[in-house]
XYZ file of N, CA and C in Angstrom:
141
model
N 13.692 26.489 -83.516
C 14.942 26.074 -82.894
C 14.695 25.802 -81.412
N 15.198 24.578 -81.030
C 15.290 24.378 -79.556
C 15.801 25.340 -78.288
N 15.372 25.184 -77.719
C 16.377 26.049 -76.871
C 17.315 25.230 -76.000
N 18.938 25.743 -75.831
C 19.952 24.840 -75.346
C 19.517 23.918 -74.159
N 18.500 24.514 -72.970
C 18.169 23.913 -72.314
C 17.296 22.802 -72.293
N 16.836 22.484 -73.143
C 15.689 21.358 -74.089
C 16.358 20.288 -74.781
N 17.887 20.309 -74.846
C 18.690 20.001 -75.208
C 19.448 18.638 -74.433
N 19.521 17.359 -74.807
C 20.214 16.890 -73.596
C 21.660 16.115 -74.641
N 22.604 16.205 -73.760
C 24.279 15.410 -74.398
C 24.405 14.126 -74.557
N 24.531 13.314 -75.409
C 24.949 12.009 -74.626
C 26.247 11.720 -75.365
N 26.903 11.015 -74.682
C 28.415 10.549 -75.191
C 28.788 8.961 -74.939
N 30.060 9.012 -76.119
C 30.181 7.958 -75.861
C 31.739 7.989 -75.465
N 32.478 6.905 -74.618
C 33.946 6.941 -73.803
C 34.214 5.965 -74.721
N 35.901 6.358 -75.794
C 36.751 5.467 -76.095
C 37.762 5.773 -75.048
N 38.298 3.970 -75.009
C 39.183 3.936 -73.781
C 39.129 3.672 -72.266
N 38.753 3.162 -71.816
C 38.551 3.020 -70.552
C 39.602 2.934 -69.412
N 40.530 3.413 -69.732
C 41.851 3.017 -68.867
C 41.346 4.407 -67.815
N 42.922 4.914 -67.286
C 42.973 5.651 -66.409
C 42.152 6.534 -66.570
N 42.031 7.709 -67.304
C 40.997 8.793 -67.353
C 39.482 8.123 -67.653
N 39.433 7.321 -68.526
C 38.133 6.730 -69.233
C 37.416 6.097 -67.573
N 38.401 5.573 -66.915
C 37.012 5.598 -65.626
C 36.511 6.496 -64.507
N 37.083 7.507 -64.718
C 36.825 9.036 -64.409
C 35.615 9.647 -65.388
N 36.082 9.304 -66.502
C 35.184 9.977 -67.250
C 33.362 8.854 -67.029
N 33.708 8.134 -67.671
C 32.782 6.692 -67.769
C 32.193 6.909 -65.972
N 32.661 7.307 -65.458
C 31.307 7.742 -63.877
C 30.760 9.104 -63.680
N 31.018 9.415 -64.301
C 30.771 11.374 -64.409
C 29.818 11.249 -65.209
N 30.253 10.755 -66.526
C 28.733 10.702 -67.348
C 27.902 9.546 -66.971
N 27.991 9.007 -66.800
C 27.160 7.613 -65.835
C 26.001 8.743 -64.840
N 27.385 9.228 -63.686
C 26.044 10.251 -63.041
C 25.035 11.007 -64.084
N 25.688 11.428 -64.516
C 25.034 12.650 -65.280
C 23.782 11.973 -66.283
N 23.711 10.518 -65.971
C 22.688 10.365 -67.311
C 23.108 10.701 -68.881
N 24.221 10.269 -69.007
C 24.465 10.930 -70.615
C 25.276 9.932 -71.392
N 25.764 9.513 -70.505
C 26.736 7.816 -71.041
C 25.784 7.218 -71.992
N 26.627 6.552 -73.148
C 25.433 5.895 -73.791
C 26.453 4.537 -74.938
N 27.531 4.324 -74.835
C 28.705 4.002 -74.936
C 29.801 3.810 -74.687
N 30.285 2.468 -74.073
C 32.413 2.820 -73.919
C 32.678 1.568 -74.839
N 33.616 1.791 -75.337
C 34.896 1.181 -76.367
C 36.193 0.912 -75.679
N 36.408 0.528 -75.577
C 38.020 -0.302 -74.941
C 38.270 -1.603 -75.881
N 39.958 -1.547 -76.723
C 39.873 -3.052 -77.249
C 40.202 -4.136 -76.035
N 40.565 -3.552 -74.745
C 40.809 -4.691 -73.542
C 39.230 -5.074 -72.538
N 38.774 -6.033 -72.899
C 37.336 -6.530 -72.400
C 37.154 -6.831 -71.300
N 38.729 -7.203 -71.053
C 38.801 -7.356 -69.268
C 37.843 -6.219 -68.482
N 38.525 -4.766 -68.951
C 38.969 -3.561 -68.719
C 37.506 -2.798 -68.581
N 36.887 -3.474 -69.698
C 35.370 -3.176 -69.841
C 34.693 -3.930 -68.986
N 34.767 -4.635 -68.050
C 34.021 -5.622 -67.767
C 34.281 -5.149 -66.054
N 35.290 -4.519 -65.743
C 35.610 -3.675 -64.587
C 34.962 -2.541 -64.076
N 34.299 -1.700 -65.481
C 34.046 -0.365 -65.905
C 32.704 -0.496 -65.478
């Protein structure tokens, strides 16, 4: 078994509106982003 620290998160952001670009730069820093979903492309294209 791994140990938690050997371990790395990655996620993916549905939504990109108000919270989703809060979130979508946090994991961005963090190296862990690896996905966002928004059906508005504008919205994505901002992100």
């Amino acid at each position: 078994m791994r140990k938690a620290s050997d371990m790395s998160v990655r996620v993916a952001v549905v939504g990109a509106g108000a919270w989703g670009k809060n979130l979508i730069r946090n994991f961005y820093q963090l190296d862990s982003l690896i996905f966002i979903c928004d059906k508005d492309r504008l919205l994505l294209q901002e992100r």
